[in-house]
XYZ file of C-alpha atoms in Angstrom:
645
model
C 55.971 125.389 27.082
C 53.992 126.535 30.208
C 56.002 128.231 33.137
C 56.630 126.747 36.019
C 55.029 129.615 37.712
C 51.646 128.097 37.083
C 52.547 125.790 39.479
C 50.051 127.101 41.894
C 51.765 125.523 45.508
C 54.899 126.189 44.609
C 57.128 127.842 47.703
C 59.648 129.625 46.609
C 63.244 129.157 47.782
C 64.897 132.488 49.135
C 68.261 133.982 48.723
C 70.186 134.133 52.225
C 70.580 138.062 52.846
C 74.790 138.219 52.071
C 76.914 138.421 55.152
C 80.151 141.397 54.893
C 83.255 139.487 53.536
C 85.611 140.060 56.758
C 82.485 138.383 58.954
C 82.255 135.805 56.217
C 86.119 134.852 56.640
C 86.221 135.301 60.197
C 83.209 132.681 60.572
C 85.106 130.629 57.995
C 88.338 130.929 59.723
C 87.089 130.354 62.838
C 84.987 127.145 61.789
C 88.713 125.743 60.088
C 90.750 126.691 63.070
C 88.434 126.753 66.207
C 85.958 124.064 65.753
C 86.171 123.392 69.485
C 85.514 127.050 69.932
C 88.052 127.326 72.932
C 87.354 130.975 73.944
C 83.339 130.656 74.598
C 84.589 129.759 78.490
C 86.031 133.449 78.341
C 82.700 134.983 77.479
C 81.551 137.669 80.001
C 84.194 136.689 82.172
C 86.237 139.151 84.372
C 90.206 139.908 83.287
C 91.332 137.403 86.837
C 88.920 135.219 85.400
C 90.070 135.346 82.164
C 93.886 134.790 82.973
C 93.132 132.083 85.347
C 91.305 130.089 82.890
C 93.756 130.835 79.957
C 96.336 129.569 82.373
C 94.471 126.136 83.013
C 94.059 125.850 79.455
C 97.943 125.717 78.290
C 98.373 123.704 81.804
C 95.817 121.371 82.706
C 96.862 120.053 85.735
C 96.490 123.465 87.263
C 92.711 122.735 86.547
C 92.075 119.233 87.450
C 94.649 119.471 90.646
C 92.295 121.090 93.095
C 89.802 118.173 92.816
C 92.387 115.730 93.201
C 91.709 112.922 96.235
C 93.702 110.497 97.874
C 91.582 107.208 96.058
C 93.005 108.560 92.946
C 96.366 108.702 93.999
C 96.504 105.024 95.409
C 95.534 103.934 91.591
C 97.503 106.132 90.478
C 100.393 104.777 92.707
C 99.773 100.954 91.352
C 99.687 101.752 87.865
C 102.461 104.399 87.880
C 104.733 101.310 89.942
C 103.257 98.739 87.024
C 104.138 100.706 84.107
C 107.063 102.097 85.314
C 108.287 97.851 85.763
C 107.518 98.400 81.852
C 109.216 101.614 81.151
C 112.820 100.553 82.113
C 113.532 97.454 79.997
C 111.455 98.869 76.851
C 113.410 102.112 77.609
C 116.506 100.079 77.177
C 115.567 97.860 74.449
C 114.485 100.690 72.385
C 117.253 102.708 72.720
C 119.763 99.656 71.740
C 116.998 99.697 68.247
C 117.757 102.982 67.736
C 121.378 102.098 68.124
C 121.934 104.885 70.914
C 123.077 104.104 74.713
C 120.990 101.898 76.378
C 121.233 105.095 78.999
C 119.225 107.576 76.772
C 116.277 105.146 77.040
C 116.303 105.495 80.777
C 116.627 109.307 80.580
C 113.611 109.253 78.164
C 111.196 108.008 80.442
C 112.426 110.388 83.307
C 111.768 113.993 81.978
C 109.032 113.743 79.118
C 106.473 111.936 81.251
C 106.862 114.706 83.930
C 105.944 117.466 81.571
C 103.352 115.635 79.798
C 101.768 115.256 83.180
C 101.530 118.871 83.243
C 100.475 119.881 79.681
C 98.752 116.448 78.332
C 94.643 116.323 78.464
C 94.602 112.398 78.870
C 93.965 110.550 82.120
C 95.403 107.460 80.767
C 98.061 108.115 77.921
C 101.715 106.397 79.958
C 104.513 108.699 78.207
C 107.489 106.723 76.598
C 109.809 105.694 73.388
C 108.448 104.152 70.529
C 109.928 101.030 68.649
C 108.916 102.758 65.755
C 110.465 105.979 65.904
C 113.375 104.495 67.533
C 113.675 102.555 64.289
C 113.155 105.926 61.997
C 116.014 106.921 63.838
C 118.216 104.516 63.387
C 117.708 104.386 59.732
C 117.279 107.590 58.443
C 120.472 109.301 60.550
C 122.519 105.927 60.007
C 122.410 106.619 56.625
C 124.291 110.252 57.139
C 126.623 109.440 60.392
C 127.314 105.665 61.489
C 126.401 104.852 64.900
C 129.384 103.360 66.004
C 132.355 105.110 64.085
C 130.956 108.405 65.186
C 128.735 108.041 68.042
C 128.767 111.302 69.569
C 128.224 113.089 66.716
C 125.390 110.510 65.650
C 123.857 111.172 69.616
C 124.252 115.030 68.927
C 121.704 114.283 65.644
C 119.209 112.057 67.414
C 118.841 115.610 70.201
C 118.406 117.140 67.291
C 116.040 115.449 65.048
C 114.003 115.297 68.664
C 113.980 119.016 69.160
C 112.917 119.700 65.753
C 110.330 116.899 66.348
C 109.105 118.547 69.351
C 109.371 122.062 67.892
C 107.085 120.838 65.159
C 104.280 119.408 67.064
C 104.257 121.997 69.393
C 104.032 124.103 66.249
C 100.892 122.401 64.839
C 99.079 122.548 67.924
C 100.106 126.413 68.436
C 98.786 127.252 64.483
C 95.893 124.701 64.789
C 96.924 122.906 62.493
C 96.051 119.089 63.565
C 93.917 118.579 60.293
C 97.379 117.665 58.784
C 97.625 114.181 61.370
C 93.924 113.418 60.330
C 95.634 112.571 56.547
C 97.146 109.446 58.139
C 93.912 107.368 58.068
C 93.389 104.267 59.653
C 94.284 102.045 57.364
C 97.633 103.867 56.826
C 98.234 103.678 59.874
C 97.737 100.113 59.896
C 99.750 99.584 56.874
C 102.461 101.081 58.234
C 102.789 100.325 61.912
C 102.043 96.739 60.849
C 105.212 97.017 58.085
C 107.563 98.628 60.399
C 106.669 95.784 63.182
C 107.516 93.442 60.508
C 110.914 94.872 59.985
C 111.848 95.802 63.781
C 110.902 91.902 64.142
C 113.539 91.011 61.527
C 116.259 93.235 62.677
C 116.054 91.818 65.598
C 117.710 88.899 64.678
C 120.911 90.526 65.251
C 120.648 90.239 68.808
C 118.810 86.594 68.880
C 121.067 85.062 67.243
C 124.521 86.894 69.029
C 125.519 88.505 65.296
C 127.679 91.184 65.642
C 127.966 92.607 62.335
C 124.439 93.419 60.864
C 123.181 95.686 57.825
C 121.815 99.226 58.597
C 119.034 98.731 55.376
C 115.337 98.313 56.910
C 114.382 96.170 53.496
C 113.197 92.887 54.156
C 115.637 91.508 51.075
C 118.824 93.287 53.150
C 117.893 92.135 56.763
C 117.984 88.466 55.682
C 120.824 88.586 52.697
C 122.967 89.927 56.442
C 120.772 86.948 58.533
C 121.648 84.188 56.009
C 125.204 85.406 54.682
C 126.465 85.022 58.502
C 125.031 81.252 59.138
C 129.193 80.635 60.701
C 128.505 82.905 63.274
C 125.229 82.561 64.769
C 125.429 81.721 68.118
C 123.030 78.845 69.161
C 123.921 80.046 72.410
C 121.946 83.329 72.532
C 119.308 81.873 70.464
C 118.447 78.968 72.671
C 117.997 81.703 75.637
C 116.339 84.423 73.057
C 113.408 81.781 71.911
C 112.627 80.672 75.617
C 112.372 84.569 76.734
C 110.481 84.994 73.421
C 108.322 81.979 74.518
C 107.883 83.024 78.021
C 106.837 86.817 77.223
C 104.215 85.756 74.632
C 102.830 82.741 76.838
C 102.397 85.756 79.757
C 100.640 87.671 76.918
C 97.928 84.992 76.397
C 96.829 84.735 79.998
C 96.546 88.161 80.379
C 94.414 88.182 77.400
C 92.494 85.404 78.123
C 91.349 87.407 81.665
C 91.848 91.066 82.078
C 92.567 90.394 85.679
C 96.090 88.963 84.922
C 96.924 92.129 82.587
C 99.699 92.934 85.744
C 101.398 89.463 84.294
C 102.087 90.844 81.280
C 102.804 93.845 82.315
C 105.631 92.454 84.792
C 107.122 89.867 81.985
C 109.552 92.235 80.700
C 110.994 92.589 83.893
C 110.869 89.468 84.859
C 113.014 88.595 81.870
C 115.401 91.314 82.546
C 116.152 89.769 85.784
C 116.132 86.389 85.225
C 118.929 87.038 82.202
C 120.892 88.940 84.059
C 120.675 86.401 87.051
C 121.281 83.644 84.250
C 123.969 85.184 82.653
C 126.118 86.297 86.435
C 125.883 82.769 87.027
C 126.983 80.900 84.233
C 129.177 83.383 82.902
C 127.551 83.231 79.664
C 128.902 86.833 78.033
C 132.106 84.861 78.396
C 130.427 82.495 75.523
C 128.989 84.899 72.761
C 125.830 86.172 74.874
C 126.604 89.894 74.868
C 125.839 92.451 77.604
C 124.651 95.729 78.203
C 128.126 96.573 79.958
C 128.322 99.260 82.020
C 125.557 102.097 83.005
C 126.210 104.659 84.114
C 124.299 105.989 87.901
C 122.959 109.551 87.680
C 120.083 111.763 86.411
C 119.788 113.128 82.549
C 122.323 115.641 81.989
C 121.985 118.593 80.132
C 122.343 118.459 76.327
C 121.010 121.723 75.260
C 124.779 122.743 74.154
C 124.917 119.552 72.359
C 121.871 120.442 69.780
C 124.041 120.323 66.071
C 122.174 123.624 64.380
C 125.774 123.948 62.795
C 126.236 120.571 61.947
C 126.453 119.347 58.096
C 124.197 116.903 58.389
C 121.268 119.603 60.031
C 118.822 118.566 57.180
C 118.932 115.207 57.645
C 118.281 115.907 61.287
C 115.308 118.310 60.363
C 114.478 115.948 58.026
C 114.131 113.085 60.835
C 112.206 115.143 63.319
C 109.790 115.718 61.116
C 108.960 112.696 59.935
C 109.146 110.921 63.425
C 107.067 114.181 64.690
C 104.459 113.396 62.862
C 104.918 108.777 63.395
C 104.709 109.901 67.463
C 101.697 112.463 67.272
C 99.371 110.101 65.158
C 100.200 107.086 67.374
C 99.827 109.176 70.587
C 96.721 111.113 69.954
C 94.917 107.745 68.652
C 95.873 106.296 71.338
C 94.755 108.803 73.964
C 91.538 109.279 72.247
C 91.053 105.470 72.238
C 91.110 105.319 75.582
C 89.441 108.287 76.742
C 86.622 106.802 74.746
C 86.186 103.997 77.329
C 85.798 106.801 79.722
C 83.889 108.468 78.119
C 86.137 112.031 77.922
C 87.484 114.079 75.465
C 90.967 115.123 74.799
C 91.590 118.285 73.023
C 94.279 117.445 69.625
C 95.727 120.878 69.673
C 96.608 120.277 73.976
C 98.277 116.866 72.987
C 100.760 118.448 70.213
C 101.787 121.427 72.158
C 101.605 118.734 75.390
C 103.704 116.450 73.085
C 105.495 119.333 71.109
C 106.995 120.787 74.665
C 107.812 117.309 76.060
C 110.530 116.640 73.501
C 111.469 120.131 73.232
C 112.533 119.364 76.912
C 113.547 116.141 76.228
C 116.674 117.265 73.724
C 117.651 119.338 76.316
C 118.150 116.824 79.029
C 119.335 113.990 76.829
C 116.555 112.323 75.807
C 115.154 111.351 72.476
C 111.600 111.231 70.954
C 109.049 109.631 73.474
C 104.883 109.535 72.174
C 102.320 108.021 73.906
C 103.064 103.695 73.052
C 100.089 101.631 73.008
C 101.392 98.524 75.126
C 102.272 100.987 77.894
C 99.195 103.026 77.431
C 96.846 99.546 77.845
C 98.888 98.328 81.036
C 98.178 102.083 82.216
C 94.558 101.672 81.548
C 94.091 98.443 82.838
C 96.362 98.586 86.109
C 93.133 101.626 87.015
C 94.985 104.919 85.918
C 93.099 107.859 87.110
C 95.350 110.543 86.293
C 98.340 111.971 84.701
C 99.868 111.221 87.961
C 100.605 107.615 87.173
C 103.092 109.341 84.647
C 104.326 110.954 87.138
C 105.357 108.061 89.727
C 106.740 106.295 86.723
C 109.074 109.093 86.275
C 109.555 108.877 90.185
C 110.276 105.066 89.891
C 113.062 105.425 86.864
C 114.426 108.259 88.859
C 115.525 106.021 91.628
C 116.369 103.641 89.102
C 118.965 105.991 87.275
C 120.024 107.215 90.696
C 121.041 103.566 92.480
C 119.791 100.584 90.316
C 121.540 101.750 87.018
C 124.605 98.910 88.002
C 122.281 95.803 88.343
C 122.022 96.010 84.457
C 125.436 95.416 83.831
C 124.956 91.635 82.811
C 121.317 92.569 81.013
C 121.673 90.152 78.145
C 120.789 91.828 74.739
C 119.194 89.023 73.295
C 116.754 89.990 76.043
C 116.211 92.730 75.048
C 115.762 91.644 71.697
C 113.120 89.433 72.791
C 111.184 92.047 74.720
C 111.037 94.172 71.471
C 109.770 91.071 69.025
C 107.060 90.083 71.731
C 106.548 94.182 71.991
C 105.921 94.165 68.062
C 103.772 91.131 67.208
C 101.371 93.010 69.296
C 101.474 95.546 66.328
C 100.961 93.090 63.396
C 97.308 93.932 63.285
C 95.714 91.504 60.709
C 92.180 91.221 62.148
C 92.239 94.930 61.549
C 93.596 94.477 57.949
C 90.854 91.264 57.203
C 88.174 94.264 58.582
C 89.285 96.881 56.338
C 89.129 94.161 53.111
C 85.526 93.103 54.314
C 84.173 96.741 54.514
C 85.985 98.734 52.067
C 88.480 97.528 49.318
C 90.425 100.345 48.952
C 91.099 101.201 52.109
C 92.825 97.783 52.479
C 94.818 98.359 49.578
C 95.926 101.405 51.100
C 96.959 99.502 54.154
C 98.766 96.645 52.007
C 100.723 99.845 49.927
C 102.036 100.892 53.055
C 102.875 97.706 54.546
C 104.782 96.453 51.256
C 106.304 100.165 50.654
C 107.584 99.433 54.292
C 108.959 95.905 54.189
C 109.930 95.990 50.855
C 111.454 99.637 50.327
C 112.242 101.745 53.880
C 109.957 103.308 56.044
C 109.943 106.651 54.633
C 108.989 104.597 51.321
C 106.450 103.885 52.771
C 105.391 106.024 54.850
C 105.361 108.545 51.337
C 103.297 105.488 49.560
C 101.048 105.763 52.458
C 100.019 109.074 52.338
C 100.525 109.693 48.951
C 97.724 106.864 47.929
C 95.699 108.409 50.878
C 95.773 112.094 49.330
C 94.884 110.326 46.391
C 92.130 108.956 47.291
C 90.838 112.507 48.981
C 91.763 113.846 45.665
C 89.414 110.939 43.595
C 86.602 111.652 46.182
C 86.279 115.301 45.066
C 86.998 115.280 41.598
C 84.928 112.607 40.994
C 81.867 113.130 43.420
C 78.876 110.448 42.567
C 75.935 111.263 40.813
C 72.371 109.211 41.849
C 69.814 108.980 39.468
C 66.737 109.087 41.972
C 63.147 107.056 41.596
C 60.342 107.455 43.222
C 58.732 105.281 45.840
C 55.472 103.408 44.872
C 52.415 105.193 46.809
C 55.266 108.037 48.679
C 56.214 111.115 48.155
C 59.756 110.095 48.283
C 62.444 110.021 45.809
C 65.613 107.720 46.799
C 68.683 105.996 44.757
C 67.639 103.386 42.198
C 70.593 101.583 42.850
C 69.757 101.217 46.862
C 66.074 100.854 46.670
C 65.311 98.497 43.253
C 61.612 99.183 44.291
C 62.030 102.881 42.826
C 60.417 103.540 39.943
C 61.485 106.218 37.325
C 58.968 109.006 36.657
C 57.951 109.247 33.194
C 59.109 112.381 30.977
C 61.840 113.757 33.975
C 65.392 112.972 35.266
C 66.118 113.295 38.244
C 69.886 113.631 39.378
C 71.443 113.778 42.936
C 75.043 115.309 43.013
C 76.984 114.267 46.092
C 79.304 116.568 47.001
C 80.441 120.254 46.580
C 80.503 121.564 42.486
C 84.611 122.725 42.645
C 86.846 123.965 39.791
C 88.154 120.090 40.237
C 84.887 118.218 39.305
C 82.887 120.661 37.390
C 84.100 119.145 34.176
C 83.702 116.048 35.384
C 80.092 116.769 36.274
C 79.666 118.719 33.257
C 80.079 115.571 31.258
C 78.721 112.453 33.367
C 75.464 114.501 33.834
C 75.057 115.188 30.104
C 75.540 111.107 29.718
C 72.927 110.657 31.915
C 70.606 112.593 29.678
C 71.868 110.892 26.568
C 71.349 107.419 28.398
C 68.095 108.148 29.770
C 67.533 109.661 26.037
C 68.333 106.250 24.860
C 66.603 104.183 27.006
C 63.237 105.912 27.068
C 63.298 105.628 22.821
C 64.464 101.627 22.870
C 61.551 101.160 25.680
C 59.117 103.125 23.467
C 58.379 105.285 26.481
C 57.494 108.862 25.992
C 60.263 111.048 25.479
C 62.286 113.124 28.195
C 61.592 116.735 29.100
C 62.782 117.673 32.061
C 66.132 117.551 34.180
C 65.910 117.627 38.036
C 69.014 118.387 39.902
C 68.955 117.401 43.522
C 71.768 120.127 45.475
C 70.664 119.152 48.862
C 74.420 117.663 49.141
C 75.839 120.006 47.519
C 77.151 122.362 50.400
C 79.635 125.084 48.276
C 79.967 125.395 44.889
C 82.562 127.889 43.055
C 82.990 129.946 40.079
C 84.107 127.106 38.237
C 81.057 125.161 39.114
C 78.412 128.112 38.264
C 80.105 127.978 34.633
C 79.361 124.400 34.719
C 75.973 124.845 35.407
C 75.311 127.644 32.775
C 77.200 125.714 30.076
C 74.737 122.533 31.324
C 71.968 124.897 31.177
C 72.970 125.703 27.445
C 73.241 122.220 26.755
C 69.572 121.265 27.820
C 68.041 124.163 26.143
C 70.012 122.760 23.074
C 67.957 119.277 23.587
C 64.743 121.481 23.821
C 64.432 120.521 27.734
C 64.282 122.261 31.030
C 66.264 122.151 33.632
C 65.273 122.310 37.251
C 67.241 122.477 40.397
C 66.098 121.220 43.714
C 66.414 122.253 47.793
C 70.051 124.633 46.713
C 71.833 124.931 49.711
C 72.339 128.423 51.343
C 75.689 129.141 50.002
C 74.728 127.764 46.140
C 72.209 130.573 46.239
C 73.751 133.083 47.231
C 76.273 132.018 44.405
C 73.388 131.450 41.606
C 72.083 134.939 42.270
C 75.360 136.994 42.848
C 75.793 135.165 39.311
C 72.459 136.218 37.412
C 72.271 132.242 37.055
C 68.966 132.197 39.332
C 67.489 135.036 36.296
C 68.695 132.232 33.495
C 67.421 129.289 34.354
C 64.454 131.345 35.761
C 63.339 132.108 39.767
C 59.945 129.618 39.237
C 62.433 126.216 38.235
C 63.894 125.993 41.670
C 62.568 124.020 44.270
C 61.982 123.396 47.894
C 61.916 119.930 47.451
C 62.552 117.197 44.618
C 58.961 116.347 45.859
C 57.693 119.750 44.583
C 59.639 119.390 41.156
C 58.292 116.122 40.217
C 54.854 118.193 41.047
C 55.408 120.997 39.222
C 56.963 118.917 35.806
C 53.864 116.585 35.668
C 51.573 119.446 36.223
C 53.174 120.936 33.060
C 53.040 117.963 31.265
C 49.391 117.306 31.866
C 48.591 120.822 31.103
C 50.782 120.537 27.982
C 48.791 117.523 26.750
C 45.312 118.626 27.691
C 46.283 122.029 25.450
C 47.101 119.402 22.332
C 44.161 117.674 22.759
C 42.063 120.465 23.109
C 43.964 122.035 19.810
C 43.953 118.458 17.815
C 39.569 118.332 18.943
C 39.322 122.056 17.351
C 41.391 121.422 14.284
């Protein structure tokens, strides 16, 4: 057979000069690690310099301070007032969910949001408790200490859980280490926030209908055996006033979405309902009929609790345990969130900033008697649309709950739960996302399943359930993507010079005598088998089909590496073993546009020597050339030999 080095236009494809292996891993590490390259600001920059920038790094407001102006602070004053109306009966409701004193909640939106405000990169993220991790809480350290036999030491655990929470994300964005949020896609996340709505929505039935007795499972089939198996004792009392709250809060949540201009309504409802059930209940007495209260609150700013962190308790790995878990819940919520919205603005928020920002926030928090707080959507999008400018809206929150912990605290006395209740369902329903989950089944199959795996693992098992099914099905599919990477058989385009997926463009016609193969993704130890054998299928289908057609007969293999980015030792045996293979079925084998790294790899390997330096391409272009050059030449030399003979 002629040599493709007869190929007269041929350009040869070079082999990058090798780079020394502590550059190599520094670049590599560095790339993993750094992609935001955060030190090019301290390039050629005096030591002052240096510090001074270093020191608005780990505290942005030190940075954006200088250029603050007084415009920004009167939005800044509106929206801190608005969401801070929000903060104090969510901060309430979702402590009672997490079945802590309703005082805690307060506490939580005092100190967090003020060191957020400090350390946070986002203009618009409004600092608070979460309905989900409240309910994490609740579940996972019920399960170890009960609430209300034992409800300091169960308080001790939540401080706990949050300052090994805190202690974690500040941990991930000290190492660098966000690519470990990023395995919660979308669809998870959808899954599961969706689920655990479901089930905050169900538990709280307790408080709608005045039960006091109620299970501590999360499980759909448990909430409603303890809903159903108390019909004597619902109170139609509480769930006359708990439906028209319910009714009220979601009718203030359609006008606000029917004009963005009436967003302060819904932001204001919760309030509103506080008030008018505490009014409702002073007046008629009604706690004195199976509505219960709040009770008594206690005036006064968040004591310490740092002495009250249990590192000696029994129960320390469930508390570890819980932080983790719920570290992880609060940084994907927040840092989607923030990103979400800095996206309207059209800014960027550093993931690293918001974990330590985050990390430090709850580190804090445990030590002044808070528990976890993340960056909630609802409050987030009142934030946003009340005209946040700044971190300072976070700040005259904290202001606002400040002077309500210091004089207003008593006014909640006669706060009905089933209020509260209300304000968490209406809070919720805003969570059940199915447009998103009728999206994700439109445009990609799986990632819908994933969603519904999650949602079911939730409502059906417990939120670690599914929160485990949830990533576990979305590791899997990371796993499936590389160990089985897609092979294209290419065509060419009629009167082109280019060669595209036969599957995409139907036009695309095969060229006779040569296969041509595209391999998607990097050749690893996991999907060099793999590869191994769905490329030698190809050439025993092609084989077949070209003989049934009564086409001539195949004779050369093109391999298309332009996606093909790394490949490792596993994947250079692949290839020689392939290359044995073809020489087996008499045909060549012919690799096209290798990547910078694959070369380097082929030649360190001898591999380039095998398959032979004049058999790779620039181009598949120049392949196709070079084979039907070959194969014309190789014809015209029969001919010429048949004519003599």
């Amino acid at each position: 057979m002629a040599s493709a080095g007869d190929y007269e236009s041929q350009r040869r494809v070079p082999v990058p000069p090798s780079k020394p292996f502590l550059k190599s891993l520094r670049t590599n590490l560095k790339e993993t690690f750094f992609p935001d390259d955060p030190f090019k600001q301290f390039k050629n920059q005096p030591t002052p310099r240096k510090l001074l920038l270093g020191l608005h790094y780990f505290v942005p407001i030190l940075e954006w301070a200088p250029r603050y102006t007084f415009d920004f602070f009167k939005a800044d004053l509106i929206a801190g007032i608005t969401i801070a109306s929000l903060a104090v009966p969510q901060g309430i409701s979702y402590a009672n969910l997490a079945s802590i004193p309703p005082i805690i909640g307060l506490y939580s939106s005092f100190v967090p949001p003020l060191i957020y405000a400090m350390l946070g990169s986002s203009r618009d993220l409004a600092v608070g408790t979460v309905a989900v991790a409240s309910l994490l809480i609740s579940s996972m350290l019920g399960k170890v200490v009960s609430p209300t036999n034992d409800p300091k030491e169960y308080v001790q655990l939540v401080f706990t859980a949050t300052f090994f929470a805190g202690l974690f994300q500040a941990s991930l964005g000290i190492l660098r280490l966000g690519i470990m949020v990023d395995f919660l896609s979308h669809a998870t996340i959808v899954g599961f926030m969706g689920g655990a709505a479901t089930i905050v929505c169900l538990q709280q039935l307790k408080g709608i209908l005045g039960l006091v007795h109620f299970t501590h499972e999360t499980d759909i089939v448990s909430v409603m055996r303890s809903v159903f198996g108390q019909i004597h004792q619902w109170r139609w009392e509480s769930a006359v006033l708990g439906c028209c709250f319910l009714f009220f809060l979601l009718l203030t949540r359609y006008f606000s979405k029917r004009k963005a201009a009436f967003f302060w309504i819904n932001a204001m409802a919760p309030l509103t309902s506080v008030i008018l059930g505490s009014l409702l209940v002073y007046l008629t007495h009604a706690e004195k009929h199976g509505v219960q209260v709040i009770g008594h609150l206690k005036k006064g700013l968040n004591p310490p609790s740092a002495s009250d962190l249990a590192f000696q308790s029994p129960h320390l790995m469930a508390a570890i345990k819980t932080g983790i878990i719920i570290g992880i819940i609060g940084l994907a919520e927040g840092i989607a969130v923030g990103r979400t919205f800095a996206m309207f603005k059209n800014y960027h928020i550093d993931g690293n900033k918001e974990m330590i920002a985050f990390g430090m926030m709850n580190i804090a928090g445990s030590c002044t008697s808070c528990y976890l707080t993340a960056g909630p959507f609802s409050r987030t999008a009142v934030n946003f649309n009340a005209g946040s400018q700044s971190a300072v809206s976070n700040i005259v929150m904290a202001t606002a709950v400040m002077f309500t912990l210091l004089f207003l605290t008593p006014l909640f006395h006669y706060t009905p739960l089933v209020v509260l209740s209300s304000i968490i369902i209406a809070a919720m329903l805003g969570l059940l996302d199915y447009e998103a989950a009728i999206h994700l089944w439109k445009i990609d199959k799986f990632d819908f399943f994933i969603c519904l795996g999650a949602y079911l693992g939730v409502v059906l098992g417990s939120v670690e359930i599914g929160l485990i099914i949830a990533i576990t099905v979305s590791l899997l599919r990371i796993i499936l993507f590389v160990a089985r990477p897609r092979t294209i058989v290419l065509g060419n385009i009629p009167n082109s010079g280019i060669y595209t997926s036969m599957d995409q463009y139907p036009v695309a016609n095969n060229v006779p005598g040569i296969l041509i193969l595209q391999i998607d993704a990097p050749i690893y130890f996991a999907n060099a088998s793999y590869l191994r054998e769905r490329i030698s299928r190809w050439i025993y289908e092609e084989e077949g089909r070209l003989k049934s057609a009564g086409e001539s007969s195949l004779h050369y293999v093109i391999l298309d590496l332009s996606a093909v980015g790394s490949i490792d030792t596993s994947g250079i045996s692949m290839l020689e073993e392939l290359l044995k293979n073809v020489d087996g079925k008499d045909l060549q084998l012919a690799l096209a546009n290798p990547r910078s790294e694959v070369m380097k790899k082929l030649d360190k390997s001898k591999l380039i020597d095998k398959i032979g330096q004049g058999w790779i391409f620039l181009t598949v272009g120049e392949a196709v050339s070079a084979c039907n050059f070959l194969l014309h030449t190789c014809k015209t030399t029969r001919v010429v030999q048949d004519n003599n003979v």
